[in-house]
Short mmCIF file of C-alpha atoms and ligand atoms in Angstrom, two decimals:
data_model
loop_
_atom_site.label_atom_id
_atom_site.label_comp_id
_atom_site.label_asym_id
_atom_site.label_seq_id
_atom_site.Cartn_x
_atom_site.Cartn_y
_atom_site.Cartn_z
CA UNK A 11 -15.81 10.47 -10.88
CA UNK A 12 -13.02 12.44 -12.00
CA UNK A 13 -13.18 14.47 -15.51
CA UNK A 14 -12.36 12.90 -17.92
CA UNK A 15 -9.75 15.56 -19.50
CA UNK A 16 -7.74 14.63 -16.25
CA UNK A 17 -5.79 11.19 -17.48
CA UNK A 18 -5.77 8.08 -15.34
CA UNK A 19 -3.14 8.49 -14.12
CA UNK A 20 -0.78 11.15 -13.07
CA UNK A 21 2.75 11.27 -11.69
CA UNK A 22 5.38 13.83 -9.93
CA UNK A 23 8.41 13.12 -8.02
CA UNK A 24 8.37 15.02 -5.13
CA UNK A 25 11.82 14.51 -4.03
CA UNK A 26 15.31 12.68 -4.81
CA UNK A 27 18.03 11.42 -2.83
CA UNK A 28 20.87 13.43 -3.42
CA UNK A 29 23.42 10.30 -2.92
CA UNK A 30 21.35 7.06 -4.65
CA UNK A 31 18.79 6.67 -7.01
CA UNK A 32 15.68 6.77 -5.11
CA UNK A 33 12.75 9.06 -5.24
CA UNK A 34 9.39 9.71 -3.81
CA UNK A 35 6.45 10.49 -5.90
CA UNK A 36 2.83 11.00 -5.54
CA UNK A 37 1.00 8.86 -8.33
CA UNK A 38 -2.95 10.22 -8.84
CA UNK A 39 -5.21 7.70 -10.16
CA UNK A 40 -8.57 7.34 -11.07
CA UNK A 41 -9.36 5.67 -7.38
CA UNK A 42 -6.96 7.17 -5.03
CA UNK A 43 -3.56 9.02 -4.86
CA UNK A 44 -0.70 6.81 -3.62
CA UNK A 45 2.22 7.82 -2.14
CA UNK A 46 5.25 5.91 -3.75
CA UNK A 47 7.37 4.24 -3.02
CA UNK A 48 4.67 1.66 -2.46
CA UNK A 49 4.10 -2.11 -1.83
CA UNK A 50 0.61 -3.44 -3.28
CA UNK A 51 -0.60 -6.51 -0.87
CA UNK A 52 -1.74 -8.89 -3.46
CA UNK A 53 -5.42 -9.79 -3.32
CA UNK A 54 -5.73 -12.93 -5.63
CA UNK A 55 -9.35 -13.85 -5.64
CA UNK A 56 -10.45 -9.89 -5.18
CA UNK A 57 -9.68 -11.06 -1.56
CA UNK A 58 -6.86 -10.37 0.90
CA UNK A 59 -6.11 -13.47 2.61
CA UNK A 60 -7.49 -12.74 6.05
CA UNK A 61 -8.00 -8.92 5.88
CA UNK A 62 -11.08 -7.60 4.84
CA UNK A 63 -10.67 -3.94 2.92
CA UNK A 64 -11.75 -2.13 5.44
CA UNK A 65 -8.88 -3.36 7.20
CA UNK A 66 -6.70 -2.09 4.61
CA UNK A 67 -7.58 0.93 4.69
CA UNK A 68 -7.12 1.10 8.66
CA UNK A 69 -3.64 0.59 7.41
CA UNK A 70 -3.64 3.37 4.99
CA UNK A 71 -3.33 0.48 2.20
CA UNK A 72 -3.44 3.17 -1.25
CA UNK A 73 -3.51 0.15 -3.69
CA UNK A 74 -3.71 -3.80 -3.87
CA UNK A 75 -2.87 -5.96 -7.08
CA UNK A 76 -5.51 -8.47 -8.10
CA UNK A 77 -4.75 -11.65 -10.27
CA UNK A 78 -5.98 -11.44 -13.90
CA UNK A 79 -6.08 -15.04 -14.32
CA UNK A 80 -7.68 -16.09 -11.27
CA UNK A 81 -10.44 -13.58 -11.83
CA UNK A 82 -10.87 -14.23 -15.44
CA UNK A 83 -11.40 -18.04 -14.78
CA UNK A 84 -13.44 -17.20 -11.79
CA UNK A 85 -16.08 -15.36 -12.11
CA UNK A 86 -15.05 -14.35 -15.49
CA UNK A 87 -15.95 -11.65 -17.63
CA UNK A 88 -19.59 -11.51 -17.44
CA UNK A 89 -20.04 -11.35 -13.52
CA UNK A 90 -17.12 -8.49 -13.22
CA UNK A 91 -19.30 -6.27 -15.85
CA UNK A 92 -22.46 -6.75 -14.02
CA UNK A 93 -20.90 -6.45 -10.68
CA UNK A 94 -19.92 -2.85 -12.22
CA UNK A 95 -15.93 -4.00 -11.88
CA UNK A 96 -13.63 -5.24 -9.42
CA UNK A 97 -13.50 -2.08 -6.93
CA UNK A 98 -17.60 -2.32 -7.03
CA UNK A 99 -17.35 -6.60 -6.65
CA UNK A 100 -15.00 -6.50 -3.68
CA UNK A 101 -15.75 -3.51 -2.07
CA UNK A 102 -12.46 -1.47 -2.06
CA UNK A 103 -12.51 2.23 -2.82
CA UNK A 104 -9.40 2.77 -3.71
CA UNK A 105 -6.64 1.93 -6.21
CA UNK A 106 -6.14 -1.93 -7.98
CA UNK A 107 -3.62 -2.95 -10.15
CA UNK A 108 -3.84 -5.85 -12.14
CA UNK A 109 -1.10 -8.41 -14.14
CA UNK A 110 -1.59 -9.57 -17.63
CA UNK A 111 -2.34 -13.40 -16.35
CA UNK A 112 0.80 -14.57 -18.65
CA UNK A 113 3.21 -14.91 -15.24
CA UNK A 114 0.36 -17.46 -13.47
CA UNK A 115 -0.48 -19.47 -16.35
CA UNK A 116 3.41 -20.09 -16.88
CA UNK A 117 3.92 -20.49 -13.56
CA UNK A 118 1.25 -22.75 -12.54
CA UNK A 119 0.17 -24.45 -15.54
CA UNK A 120 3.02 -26.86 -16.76
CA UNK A 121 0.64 -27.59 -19.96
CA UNK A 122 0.99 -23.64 -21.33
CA UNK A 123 2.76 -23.05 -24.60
CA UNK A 124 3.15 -20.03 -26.23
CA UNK A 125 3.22 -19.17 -29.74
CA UNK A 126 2.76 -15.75 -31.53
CA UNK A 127 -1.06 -15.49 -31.24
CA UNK A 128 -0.75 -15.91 -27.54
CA UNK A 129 -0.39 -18.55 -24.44
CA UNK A 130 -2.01 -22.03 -25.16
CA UNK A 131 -3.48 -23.88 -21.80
CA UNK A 132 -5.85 -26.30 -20.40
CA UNK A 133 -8.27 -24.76 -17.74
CA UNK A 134 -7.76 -25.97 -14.31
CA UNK A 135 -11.39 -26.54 -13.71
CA UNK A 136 -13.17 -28.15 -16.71
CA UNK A 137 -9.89 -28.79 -18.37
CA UNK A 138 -10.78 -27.44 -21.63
CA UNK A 139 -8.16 -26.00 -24.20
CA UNK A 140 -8.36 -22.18 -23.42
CA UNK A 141 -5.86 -19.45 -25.28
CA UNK A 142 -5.07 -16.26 -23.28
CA UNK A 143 -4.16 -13.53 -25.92
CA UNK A 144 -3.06 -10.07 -25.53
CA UNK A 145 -6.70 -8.97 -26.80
CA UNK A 146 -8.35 -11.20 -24.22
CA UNK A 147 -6.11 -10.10 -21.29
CA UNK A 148 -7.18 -6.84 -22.26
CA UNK A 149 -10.45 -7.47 -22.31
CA UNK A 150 -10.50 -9.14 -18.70
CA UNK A 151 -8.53 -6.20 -17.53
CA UNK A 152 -11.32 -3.84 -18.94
CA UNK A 153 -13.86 -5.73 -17.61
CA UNK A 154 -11.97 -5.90 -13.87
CA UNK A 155 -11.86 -2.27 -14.34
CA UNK A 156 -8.46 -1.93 -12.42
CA UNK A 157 -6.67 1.77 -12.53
CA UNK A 158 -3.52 -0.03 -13.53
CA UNK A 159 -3.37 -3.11 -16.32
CA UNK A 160 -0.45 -4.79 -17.51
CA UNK A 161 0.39 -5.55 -20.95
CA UNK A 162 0.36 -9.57 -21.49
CA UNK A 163 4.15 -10.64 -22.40
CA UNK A 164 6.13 -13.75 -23.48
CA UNK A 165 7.22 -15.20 -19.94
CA UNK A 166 10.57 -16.76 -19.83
CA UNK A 167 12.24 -18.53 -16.93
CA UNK A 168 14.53 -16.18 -15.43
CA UNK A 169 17.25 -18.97 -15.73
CA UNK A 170 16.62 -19.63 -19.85
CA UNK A 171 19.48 -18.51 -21.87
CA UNK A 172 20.40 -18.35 -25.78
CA UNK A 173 18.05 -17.16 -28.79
CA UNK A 174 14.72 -17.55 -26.38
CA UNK A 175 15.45 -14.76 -24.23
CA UNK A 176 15.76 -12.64 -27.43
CA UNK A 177 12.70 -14.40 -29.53
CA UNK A 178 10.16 -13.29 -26.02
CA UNK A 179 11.77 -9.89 -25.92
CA UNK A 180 11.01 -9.03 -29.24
CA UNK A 181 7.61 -10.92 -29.06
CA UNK A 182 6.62 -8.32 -26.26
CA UNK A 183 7.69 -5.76 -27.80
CA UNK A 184 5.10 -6.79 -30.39
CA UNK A 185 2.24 -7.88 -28.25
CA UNK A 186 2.02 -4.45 -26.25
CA UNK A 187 1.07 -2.81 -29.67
CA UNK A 188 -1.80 -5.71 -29.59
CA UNK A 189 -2.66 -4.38 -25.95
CA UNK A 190 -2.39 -0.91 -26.93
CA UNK A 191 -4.77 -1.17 -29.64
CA UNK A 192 -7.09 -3.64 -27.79
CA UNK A 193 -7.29 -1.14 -25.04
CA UNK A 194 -10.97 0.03 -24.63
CA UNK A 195 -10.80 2.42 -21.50
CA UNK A 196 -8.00 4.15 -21.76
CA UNK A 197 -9.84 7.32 -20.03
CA UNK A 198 -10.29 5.19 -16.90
CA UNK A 199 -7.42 2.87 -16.69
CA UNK A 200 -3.40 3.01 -17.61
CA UNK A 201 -1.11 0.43 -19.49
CA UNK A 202 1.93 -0.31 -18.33
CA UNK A 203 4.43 -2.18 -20.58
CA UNK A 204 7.02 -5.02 -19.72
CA UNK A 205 10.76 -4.44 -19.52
CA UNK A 206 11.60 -8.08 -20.55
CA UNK A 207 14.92 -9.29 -21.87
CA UNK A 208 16.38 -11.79 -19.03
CA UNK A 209 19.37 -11.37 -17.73
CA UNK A 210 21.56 -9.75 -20.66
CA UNK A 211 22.11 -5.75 -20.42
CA UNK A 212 21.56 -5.34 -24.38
CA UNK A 213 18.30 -6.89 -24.36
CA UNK A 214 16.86 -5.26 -21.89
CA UNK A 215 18.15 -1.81 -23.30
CA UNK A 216 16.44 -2.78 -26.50
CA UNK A 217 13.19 -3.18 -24.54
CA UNK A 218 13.18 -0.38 -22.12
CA UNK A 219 13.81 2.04 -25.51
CA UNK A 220 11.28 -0.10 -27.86
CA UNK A 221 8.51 0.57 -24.63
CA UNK A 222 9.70 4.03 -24.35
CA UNK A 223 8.43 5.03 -27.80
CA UNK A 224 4.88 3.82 -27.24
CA UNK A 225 2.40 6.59 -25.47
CA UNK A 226 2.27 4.92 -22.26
CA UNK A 227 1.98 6.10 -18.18
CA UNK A 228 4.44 4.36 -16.68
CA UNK A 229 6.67 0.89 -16.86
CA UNK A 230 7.03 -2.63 -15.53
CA UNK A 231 10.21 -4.04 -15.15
CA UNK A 232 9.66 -7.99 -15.46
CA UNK A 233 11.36 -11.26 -15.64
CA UNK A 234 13.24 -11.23 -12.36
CA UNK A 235 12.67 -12.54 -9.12
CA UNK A 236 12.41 -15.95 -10.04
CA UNK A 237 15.51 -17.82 -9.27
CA UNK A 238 18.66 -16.02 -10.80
CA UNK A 239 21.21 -15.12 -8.92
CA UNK A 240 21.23 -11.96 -6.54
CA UNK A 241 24.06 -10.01 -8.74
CA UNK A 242 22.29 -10.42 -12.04
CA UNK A 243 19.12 -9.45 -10.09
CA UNK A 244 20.16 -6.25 -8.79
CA UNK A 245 22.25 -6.06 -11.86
CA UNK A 246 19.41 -6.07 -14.42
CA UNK A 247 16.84 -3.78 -11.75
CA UNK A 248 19.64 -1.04 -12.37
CA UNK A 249 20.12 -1.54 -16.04
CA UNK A 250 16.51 -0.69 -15.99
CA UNK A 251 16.01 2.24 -14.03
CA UNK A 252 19.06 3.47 -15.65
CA UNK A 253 17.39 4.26 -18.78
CA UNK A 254 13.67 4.46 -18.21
CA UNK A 255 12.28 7.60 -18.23
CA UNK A 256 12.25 10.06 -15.02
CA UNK A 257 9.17 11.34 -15.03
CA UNK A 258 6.75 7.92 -14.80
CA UNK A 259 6.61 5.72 -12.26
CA UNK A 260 8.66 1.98 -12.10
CA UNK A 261 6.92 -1.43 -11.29
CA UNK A 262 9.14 -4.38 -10.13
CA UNK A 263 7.14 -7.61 -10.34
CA UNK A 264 7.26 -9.88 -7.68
CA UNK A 265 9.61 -8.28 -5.15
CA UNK A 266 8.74 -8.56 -1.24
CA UNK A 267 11.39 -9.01 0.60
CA UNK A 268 12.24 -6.51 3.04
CA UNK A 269 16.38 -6.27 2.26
CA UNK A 270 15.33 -6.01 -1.41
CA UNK A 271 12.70 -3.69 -1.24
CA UNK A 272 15.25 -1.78 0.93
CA UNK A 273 17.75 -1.87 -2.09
CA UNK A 274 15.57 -1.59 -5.50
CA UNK A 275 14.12 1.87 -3.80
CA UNK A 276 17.95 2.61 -3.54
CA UNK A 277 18.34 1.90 -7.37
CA UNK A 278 15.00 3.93 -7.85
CA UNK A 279 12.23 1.68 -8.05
CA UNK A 280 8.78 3.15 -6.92
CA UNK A 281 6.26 0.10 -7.09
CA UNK A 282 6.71 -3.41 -5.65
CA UNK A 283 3.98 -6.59 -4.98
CA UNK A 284 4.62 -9.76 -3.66
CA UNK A 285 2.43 -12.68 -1.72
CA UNK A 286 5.47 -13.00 0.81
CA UNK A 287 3.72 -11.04 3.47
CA UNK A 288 0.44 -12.78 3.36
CA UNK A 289 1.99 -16.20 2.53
CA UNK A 290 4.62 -16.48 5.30
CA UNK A 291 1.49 -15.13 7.63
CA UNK A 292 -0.25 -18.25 7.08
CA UNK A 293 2.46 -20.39 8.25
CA UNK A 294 2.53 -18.92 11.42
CA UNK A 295 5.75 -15.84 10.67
CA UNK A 296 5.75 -12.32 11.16
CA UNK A 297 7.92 -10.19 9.81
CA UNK A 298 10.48 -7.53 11.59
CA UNK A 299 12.95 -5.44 10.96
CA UNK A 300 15.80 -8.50 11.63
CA UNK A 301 13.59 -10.82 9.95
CA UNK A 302 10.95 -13.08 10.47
CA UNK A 303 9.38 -14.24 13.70
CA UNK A 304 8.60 -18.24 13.57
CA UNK A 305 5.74 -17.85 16.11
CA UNK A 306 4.83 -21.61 16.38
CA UNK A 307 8.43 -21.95 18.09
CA UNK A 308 8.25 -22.88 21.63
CA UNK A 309 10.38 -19.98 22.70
CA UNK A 310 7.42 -17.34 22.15
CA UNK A 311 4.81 -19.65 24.69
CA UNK A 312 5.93 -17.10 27.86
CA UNK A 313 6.62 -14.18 25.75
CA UNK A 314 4.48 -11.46 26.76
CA UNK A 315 5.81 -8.95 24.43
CA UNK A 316 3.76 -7.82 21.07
CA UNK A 317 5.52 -8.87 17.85
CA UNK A 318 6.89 -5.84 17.51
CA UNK A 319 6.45 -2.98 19.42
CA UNK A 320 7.07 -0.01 17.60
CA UNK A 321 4.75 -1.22 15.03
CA UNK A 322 0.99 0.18 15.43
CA UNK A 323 -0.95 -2.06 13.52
CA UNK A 324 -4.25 -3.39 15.53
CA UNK A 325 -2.38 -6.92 16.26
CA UNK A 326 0.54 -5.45 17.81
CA UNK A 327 -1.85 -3.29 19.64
CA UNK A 328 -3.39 -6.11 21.31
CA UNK A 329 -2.09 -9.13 21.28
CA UNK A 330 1.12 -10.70 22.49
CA UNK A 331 3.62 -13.26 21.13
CA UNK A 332 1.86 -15.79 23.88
CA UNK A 333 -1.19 -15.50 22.60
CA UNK A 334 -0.22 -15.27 18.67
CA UNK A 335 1.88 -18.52 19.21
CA UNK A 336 -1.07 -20.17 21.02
CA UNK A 337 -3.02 -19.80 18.13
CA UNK A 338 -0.58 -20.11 15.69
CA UNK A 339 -1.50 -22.30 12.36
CA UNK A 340 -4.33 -23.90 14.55
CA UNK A 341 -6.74 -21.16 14.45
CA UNK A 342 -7.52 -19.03 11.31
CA UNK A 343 -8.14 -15.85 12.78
CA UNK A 344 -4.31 -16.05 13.32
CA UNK A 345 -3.61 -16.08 9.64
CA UNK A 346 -5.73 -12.86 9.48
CA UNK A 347 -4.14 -11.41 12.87
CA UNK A 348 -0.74 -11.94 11.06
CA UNK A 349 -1.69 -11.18 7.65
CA UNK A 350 -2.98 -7.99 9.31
CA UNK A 351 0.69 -7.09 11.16
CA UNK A 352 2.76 -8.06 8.34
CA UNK A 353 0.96 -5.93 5.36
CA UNK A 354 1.33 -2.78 8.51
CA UNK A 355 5.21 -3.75 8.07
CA UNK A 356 5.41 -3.58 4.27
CA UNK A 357 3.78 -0.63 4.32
CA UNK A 358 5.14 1.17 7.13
CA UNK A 359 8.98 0.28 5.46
CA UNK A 360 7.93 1.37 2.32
CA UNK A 361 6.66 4.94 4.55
CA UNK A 362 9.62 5.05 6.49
CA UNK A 363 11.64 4.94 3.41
CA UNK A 364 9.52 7.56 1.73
CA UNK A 365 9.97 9.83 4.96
CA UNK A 366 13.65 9.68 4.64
CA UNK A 367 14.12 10.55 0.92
CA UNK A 368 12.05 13.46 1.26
CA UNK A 369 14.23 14.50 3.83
CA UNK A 370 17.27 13.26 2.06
CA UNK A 371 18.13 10.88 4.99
CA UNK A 372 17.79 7.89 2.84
CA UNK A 373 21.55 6.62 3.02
CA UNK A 374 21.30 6.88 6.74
CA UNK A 375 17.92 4.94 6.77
CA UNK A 376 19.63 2.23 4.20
CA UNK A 377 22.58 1.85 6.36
CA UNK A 378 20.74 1.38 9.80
CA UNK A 379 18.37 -0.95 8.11
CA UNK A 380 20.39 -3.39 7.38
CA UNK A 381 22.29 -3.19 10.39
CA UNK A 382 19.20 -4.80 11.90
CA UNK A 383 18.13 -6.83 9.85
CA UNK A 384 21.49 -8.55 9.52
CA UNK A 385 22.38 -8.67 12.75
CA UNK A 386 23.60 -12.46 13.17
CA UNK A 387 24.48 -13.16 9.33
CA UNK A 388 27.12 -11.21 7.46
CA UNK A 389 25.62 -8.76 5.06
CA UNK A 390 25.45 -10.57 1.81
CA UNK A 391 28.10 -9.58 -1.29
CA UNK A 392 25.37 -8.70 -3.16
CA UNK A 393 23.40 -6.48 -1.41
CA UNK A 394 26.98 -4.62 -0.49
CA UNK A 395 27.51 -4.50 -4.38
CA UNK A 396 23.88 -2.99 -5.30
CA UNK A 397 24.38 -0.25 -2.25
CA UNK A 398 27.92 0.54 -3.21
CA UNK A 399 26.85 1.04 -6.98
CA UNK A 400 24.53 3.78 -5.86
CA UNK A 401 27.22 5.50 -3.51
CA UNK A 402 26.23 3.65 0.02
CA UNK A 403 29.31 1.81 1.19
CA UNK A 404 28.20 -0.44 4.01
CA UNK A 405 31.20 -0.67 6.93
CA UNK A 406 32.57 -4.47 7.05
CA UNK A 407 30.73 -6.50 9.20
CA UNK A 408 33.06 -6.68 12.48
CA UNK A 409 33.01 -2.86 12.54
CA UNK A 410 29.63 -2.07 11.84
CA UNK A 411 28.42 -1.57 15.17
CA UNK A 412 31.28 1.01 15.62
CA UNK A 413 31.43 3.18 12.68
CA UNK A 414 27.42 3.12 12.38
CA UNK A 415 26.81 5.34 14.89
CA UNK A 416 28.69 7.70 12.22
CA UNK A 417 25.95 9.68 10.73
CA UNK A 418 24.80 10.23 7.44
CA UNK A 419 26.29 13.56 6.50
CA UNK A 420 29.45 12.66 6.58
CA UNK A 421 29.35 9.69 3.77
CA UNK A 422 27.57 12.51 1.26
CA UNK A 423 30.73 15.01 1.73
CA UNK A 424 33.72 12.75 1.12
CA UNK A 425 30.92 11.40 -2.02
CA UNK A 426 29.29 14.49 -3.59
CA UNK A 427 26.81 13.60 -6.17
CA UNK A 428 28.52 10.74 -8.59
CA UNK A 429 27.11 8.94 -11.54
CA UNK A 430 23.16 9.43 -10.30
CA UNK A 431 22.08 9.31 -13.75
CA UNK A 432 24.65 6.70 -15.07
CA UNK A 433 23.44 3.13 -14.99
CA UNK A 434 26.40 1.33 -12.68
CA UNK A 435 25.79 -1.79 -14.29
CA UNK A 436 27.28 -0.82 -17.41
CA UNK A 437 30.58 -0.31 -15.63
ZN1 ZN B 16 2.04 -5.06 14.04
#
C-alpha cells in the first residue's frame, strides 16, 4: 500500500525514563504502527490458539509472530505465494513477525545437526532428510510475506560452554550476510539480525558490533531464555542493550513472563514473544498481576468474581471464576475464553508500562508491580539485582508494604541520572 520510498519499517522513541533504561517508541511498518514496548502473541500455525484475529484486534493486538518452520513444512512455499502471503492466508491486517525456523528445529527435532551450509533434519511428517539454510529461511520468510523476518542463526543451548559458543557466534555472524544477500523484498519486509554469543560478555560484544555494521532495521537479542540461570539472564539482556544502537528497536526471543517482561523493559528492551500466555491458557490458568490463577482448583467453584476485575477484556466482562472453573480443561471454548483474557493481560502490562515511561512514572510502576506480584514469596535476588543495576532499589521484603507507599519522586532526587548509557554488567 504504502510507497515504496517509505522503508518497511520505521522507528522513533518517543520518550525515556529518566532513572532506567526503558523507552517507548512507535515502530511504523508496512501493516500497522505498533506502539512499543510490545508483546507479539505467537500464532504458530497462522492461528492463535483459540482467538480468531478479529479477536485480536478487539484487543488492540498491533502484531503476532508466526512460526517459520511450522509454516514452511505446512503448507509450504507454494500455497503461502498463491494465498498472496500470510496476512492474506490468515486473515490479519496488521503486523507479523516471523523467526528464522533454526530455534524449532533445534528445539524439537533431536535429529538436527548443523554444519556451515546450514541445519541438517529429518521432516516430522514423511521423514525425509530436509536442510534448512539461511537462503531457504529466507525464501519461506519472503514467501510468508511477514513485515519482520529473522535472520537464521547457529542455535546453541543456553547452558553449552567452551569453543561452541564462540564457533555459532561467529557462524551467525556469517550466515546473516547469506540472509542479507538472499533477501528478495527488502522494500516490503525488514531483517533483523541475532545477538548470539551465550552467556560470556565478550562474545556477545563481538556480535552486537559485527550486526551493527550491516545495514539493518533493528536487532534480536537471542540465545536466552532457555534454562540459564536468572543472573546471567538479566546479565547478558543488559550487556546487550548496553551497546546496541539507540535509535532501532530491540527483540528478546522467547520472554513472557510477566516479572521479566517487567524488568527487560527496565533494561530497555522494546519487543518480547512467548507461547506462555496461550499455553498456560490451555491448562486451565489465567494470569494476574500476583500470578497465575489455577482455575480447575476447587476453591474458584463459588467464586462469583471475574478473573480479574480491572481487566476489560470480553471474558472478564462476562464471565465469572464459577463459570470459567466449570468449564475449565473440559470444554474448549475455555481455552479460547482464557487464551482471550490472558493475551488482554500481556498486552495491557506491556500498555501500562508504556503509559508510565511516557510520563516518566516508570520506577513507580516497577516498584508497585512487583509488590503484587510477589506478595507471598520474597522478591527474588535476581530480579532485585537487574532493578538495582538500572537505579530501582526495591525496599527489603518485611518493609515493603511500609516504605511503598513512598512515591516515586523521591527515589529520582537522592539518584539523579547515573550510568543510563553505561552497560551495568560490565561493572
Ligand atoms: Zn480479562
Amino acid at each position: 500500500m504504502s510507497p515504496r520510498s517509505i522503508p518497511p519499517l520505521t522507528y522513533k522513541v518517543v520518550a525515556e525514563c529518566s532513572v532506567t533504561k526503558a523507552r517507548a517508541g512507535l515502530m511504523t511498518l508496512r501493516h500497522s504502527e505498533v506502539n512499543t514496548p510490545v508483546f507479539m502473541p505467537v500464532g504458530t500455525q497462522g492461528t492463535l490458539k483459540g482467538i480468531l484475529p478479529d479477536q485480536l484486534i478487539e484487543l488492540n493486538c498491533q502484531i503476532l509472530l508466526g512460526n517459520t518452520y511450522h509454516l514452511g513444512l505446512r503448507p509450504g512455499i507454494e500455497t503461502l505465494k498463491l494465498a498472496g502471503g500470510l496476512h492474506k492466508f490468515m486473515g490479519w491486517p496488521r503486523a507479523i513477525l516471523t523467526d528464522s525456523g533454526g530455534f524449532q528445529m533445534v528445539s524439537l527435532l533431536q535429529l538436527a545437526e548443523i554444519d556451515e551450509h546450514g541445519v541438517n533434519f529429518r521432516s516430522p511428517f514423511d521423514n525425509s532428510q530436509c536442510m534448512l539454510t539461511p537462503e531457504h529461511s529466507i525464501q519461506i520468510q519472503n514467501a510468508i510475506g511477514a513485515d519482520i523476518m529473522m535472520q537464521l542463526d547457529d542455535v546453541v543451548k543456553t547452558t553449552t560452554t567452551g569453543p561452541r559458543v564462540e564457533e555459532a557466534m561467529e557462524r551467525t555472524i556469517r550466515w546473516v550476510d547469506r540472509c542479507i544477500e538472499a533477501h528478495a523484498r527488502d522494500d516490503d519486509q525488514s531483517l533483523f539480525p541475532i545477538v548470539q554469543g551465550g552467556l560470556e560478555v565478550p562474545l556477545r560484544q563481538r556480535c552486537v558490533s559485527a550486526l551493527m555494521e550491516r545495514q539493518v532495521r533493528g536487532f534480536a537479542v537471542g540465545g536466552l531464555s532457555g534454562g540459564e540461570s536468572k543472573h546471567d539472564f538479566w546479565r547478558m539482556v543488559d550487556v546487550c542493550t548496553g551497546y546496541l544502537p539507540r535509535d532501532k528497536p530491540r527483540y528478546l526471543m522467547g520472554v513472557g513472563f510477566a516479572a521479566d517482561l517487567v524488568v527487560c523493559v527496565a533494561l530497555g528492551i522494546d519487543m518480547f514473544d512467548c507461547v506462555f500466555p496461550t499455553r498456560t491458557a490451555r491448562f486451565g490458568c489465567a494470569l494476574v498481576d500476583s500470578g497465575q490463577l489455577n482455575l480447575k482448583q476447587p476453591k474458584y467453584k463459588m467464586d462469583m468474581e471475574p478473573i480479574d476485575k480491572d481487566c476489560d477484556c470480553s471474558t472478564c466482562k462476562r464471565y465469572t471464576r464459577s463459570y470459567l472453573h466449570h468449564i475449565a480443561t473440559n470444554e474448549s471454548v475455555s481455552c479460547s475464553l482464557l487464551s482471550i483474557h490472558n493475551v488482554a493481560y500481556q498486552l495491557r502490562l506491556m500498555r501500562i508500562m508504556r503509559e508510565a515511561i511516557q510520563k516518566d512514572e516508570f520506577p513507580h510502576f516497577v516498584r508497585e508491580f512487583m509488590k503484587r506480584h510477589f506478595q507471598s514469596d520474597p522478591i527474588p535476588a535476581w530480579i532485585r539485582e537487574a532493578l538495582a543495576a538500572v537505579n530501582i532499589q526495591l525496599p527489603a521484603d518485611q518493609e515493603k508494604k511500609d516504605e511503598l507507599e513512598e512515591a516515586p519522586k523521591a527515589e529520582r532526587k537522592q539518584e539523579p541520572t547515573k550510568s543510563m548509557t553505561q552497560p551495568a554488567a560490565t561493572s
